[in-house]
Coordinates of C-alpha atoms in Angstrom, one line a residue:
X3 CA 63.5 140.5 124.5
X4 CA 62.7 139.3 120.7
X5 CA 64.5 136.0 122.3
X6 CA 61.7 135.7 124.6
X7 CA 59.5 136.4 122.0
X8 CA 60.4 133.9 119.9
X9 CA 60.0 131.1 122.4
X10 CA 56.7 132.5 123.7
X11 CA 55.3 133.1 120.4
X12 CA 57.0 129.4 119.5
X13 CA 55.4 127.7 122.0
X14 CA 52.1 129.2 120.8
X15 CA 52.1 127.4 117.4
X16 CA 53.9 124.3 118.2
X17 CA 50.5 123.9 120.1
X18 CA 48.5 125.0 117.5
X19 CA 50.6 122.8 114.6
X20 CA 50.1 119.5 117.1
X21 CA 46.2 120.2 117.0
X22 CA 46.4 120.7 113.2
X23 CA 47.9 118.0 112.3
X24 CA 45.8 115.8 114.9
X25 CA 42.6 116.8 114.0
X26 CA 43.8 116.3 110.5
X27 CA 44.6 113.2 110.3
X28 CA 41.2 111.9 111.7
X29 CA 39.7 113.9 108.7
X30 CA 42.0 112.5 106.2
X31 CA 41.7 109.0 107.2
X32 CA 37.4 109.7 107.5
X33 CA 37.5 111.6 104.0
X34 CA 39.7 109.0 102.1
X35 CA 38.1 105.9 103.2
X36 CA 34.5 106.7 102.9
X37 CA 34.5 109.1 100.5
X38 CA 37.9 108.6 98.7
X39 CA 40.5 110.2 96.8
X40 CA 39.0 113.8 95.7
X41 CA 37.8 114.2 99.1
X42 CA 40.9 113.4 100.8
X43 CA 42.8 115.8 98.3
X44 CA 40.5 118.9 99.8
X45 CA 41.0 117.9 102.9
X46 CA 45.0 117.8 102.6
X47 CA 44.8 121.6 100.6
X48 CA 43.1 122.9 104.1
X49 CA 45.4 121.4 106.5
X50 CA 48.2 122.6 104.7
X51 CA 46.4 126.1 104.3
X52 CA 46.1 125.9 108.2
X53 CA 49.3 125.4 108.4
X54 CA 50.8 128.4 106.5
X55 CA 48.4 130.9 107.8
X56 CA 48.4 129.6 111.4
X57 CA 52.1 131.5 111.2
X58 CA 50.8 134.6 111.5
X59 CA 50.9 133.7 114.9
X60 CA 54.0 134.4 115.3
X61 CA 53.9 138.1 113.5
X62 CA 55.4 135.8 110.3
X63 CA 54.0 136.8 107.0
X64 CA 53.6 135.0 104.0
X65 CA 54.1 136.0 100.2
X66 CA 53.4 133.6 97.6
X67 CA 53.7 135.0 93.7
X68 CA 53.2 133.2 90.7
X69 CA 54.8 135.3 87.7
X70 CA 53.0 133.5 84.6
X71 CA 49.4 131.3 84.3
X72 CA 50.3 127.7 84.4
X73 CA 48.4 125.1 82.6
X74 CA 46.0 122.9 84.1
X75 CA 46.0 120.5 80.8
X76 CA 49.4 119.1 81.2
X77 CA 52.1 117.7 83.5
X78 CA 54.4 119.8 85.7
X79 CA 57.3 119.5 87.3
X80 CA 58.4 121.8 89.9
X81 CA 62.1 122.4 91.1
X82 CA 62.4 124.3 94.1
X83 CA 65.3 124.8 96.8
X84 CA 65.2 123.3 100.2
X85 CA 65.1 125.5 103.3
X86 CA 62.7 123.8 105.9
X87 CA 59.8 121.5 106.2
X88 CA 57.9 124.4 105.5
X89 CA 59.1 124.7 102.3
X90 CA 55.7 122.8 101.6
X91 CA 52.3 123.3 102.8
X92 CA 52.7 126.9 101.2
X93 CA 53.1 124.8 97.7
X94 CA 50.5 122.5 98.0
X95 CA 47.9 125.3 99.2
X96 CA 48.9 127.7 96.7
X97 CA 49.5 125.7 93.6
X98 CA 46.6 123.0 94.4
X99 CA 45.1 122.9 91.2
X100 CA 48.1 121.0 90.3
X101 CA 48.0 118.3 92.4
X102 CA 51.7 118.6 94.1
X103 CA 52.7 115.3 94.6
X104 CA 56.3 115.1 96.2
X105 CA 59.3 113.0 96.1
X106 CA 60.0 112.5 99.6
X107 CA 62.2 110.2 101.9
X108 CA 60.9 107.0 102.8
X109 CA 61.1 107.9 106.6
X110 CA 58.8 110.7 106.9
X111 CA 56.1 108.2 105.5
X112 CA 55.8 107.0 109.4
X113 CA 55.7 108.9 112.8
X114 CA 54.2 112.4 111.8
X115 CA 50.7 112.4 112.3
X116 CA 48.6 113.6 109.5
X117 CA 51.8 114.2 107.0
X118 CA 53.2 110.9 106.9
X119 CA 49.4 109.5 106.0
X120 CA 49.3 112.1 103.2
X121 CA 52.5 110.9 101.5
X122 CA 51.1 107.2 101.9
X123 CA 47.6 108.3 100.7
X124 CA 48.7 111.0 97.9
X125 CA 50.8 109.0 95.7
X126 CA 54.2 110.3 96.9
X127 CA 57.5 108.8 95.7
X128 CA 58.8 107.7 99.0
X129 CA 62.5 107.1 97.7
X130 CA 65.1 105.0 100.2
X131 CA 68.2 107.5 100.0
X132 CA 70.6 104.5 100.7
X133 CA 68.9 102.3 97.9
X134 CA 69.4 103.8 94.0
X135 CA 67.3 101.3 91.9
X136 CA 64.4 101.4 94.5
X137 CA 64.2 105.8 94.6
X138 CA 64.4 105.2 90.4
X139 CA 61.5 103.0 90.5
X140 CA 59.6 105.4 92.8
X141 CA 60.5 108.3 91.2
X142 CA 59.3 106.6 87.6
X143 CA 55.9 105.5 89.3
X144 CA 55.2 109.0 89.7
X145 CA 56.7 110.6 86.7
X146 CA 53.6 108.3 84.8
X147 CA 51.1 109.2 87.7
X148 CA 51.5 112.8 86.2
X149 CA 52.3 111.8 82.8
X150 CA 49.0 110.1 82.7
X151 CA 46.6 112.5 85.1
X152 CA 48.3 115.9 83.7
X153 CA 48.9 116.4 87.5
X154 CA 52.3 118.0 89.0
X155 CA 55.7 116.3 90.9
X156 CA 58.0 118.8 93.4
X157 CA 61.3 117.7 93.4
X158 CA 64.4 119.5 95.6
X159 CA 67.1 118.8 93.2
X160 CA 69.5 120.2 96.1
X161 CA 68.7 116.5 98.1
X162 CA 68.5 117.9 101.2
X163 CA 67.6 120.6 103.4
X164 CA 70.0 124.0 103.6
X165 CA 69.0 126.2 106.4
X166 CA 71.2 128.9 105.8
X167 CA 69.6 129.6 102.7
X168 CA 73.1 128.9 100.6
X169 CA 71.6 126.7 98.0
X170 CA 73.5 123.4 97.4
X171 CA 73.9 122.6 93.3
X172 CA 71.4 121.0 91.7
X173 CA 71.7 117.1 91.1
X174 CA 69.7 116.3 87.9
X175 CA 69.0 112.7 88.5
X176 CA 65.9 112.9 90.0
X177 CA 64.5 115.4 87.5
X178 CA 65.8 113.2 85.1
X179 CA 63.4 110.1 85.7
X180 CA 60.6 112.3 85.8
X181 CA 61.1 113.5 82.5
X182 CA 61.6 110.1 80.8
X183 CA 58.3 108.9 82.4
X184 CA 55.9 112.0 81.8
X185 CA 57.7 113.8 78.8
X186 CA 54.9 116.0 78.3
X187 CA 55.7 118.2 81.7
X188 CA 56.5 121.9 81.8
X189 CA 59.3 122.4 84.3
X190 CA 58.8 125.0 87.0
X191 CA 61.1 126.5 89.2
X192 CA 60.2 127.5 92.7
X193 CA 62.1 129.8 94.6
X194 CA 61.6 129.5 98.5
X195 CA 63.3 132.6 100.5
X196 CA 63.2 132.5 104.5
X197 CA 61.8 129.1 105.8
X198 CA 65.0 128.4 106.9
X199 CA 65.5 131.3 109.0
X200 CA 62.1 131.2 110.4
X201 CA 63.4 127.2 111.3
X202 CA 67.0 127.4 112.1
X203 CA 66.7 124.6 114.9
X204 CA 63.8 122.5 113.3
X205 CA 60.3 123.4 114.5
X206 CA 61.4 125.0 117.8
X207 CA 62.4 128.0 118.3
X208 CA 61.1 129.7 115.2
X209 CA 61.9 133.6 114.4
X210 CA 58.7 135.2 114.9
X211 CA 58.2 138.2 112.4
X212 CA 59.5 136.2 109.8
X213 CA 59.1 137.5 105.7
X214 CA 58.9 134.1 103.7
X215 CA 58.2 133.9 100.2
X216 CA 57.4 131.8 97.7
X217 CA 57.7 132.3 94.3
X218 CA 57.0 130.3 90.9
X219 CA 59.0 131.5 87.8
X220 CA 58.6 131.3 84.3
X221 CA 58.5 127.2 83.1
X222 CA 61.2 125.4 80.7
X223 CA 59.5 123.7 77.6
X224 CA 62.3 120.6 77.7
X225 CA 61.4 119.6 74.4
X226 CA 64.7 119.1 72.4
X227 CA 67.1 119.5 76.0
X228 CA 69.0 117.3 78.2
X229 CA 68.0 117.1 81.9
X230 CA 70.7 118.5 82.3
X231 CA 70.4 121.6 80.6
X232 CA 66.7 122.1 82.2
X233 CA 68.0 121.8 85.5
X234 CA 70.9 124.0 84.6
X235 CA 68.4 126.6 83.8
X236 CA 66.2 126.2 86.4
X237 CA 69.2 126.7 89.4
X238 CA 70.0 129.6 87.4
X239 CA 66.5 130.9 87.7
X240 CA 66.3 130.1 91.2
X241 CA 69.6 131.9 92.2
X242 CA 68.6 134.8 90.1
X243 CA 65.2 135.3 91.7
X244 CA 67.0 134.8 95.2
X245 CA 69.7 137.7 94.0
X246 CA 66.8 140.5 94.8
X247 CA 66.3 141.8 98.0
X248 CA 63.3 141.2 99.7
X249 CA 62.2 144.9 100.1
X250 CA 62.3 144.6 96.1
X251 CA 60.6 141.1 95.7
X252 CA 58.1 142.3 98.2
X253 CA 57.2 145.4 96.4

């Protein structure tokens, strides 16, 4: 029966998502060339709020908790694990007085309305996975974006996506660039717990009365550390946070 109920309740939001990101893109695209950057920015922190609330639809509930104020007068970088693709619109809602700009693989910059014209539009890195110097020179571009606009980079040090919710170890060179370019930054960790549950197949099924939450922990100063050492400390944090059970993180 909660089979059933998944693909039922699925089927419900895969329609919804399709309009959403449709009707989205034709706002972006109005937005950012007649009226252009701010505007386009609002624009992106609704569709992405649409997004993350349009899973209640599937009796899915979402928790995000931010456990100290974060300053708005210089960069940040948050590090967060990698369930799903919806590790992110609850990020760039929630935390949108930062300005999350992603590093992201080049390919989702094509063939997904709406998202792939944000990460063309928003200053993304767009990093080629199979080509080193060109992800570097990406990944610097945006380190001095933030550097220079005190706005925020999210980086999954894990590389790619885990499902099961195992996180992979952290690589640090990523993190690494960013830091040389905008040495100014805080560094955030983010700790994502159920997306990939909620996604075990990609966007279809999903596992209606899902608990997801997202949570932003105490920042690193990285003044006088190695990358290293920062992203050391900021797995540890993640995988600390993730120890808790839920009934205990929700409470």
């Amino acid at each position: 029966m909660k089979k059933l109920l998944d693909y039922v309740l699925s089927v419900v939001y895969v329609l919804y998502f399709g309009l959403v990101l449709l009707v989205f893109h034709v706002l972006q695209a109005f937005a950012f060339n007649v009226f252009g950057r701010p505007a386009h920015k609002k624009v992106v922190d609704y569709m992405n709020a649409s997004m993350t609330f349009g899973w209640l639809l599937t009796g899915t509930t979402v928790r995000f908790r931010q456990t100290t104020s974060l300053p708005t007068d210089r960069p940040i970088i948050f590090v967060a694990n990698h369930q799903s693709m919806f590790d992110i619109p609850p990020i760039i809602w929630f935390l949108r007085a930062h300005t999350p700009t992603f590093v992201s693989k080049i390919e989702l910059a094509h063939g997904t309305p709406a998202v792939s014209y944000n990460l063309r539009k928003s200053g993304a890195a767009l990093i080629d996975r199979k080509d080193s110097k060109q992800a570097i020179m990406e990944i610097s571009r945006l380190g001095k974006l933030i550097q220079e606009q005190n706005l925020s980079a999210v980086i999954f040090p894990e590389g790619t996506r885990s499902a099961s919710g195992q996180m992979r170890p952290f690589a640090t060179g990523g993190v690494s660039v960013l830091l040389k370019r905008a040495p100014k930054a805080l560094v955030v960790p983010i700790a994502i717990r159920g997306s990939g549950a909620f996604t075990p197949k990609g966007l279809f099924p999903l596992t209606s009365f899902s608990r997801l939450s997202w949570v932003t922990l105490p920042p690193i100063d990285p003044a006088g550390q190695s990358a290293d050492d920062v992203v050391r400390q900021a797995e540890a944090a993640i995988t600390a946070e993730l120890a808790h059970p839920l009934a205990m993180v929700n409470a």
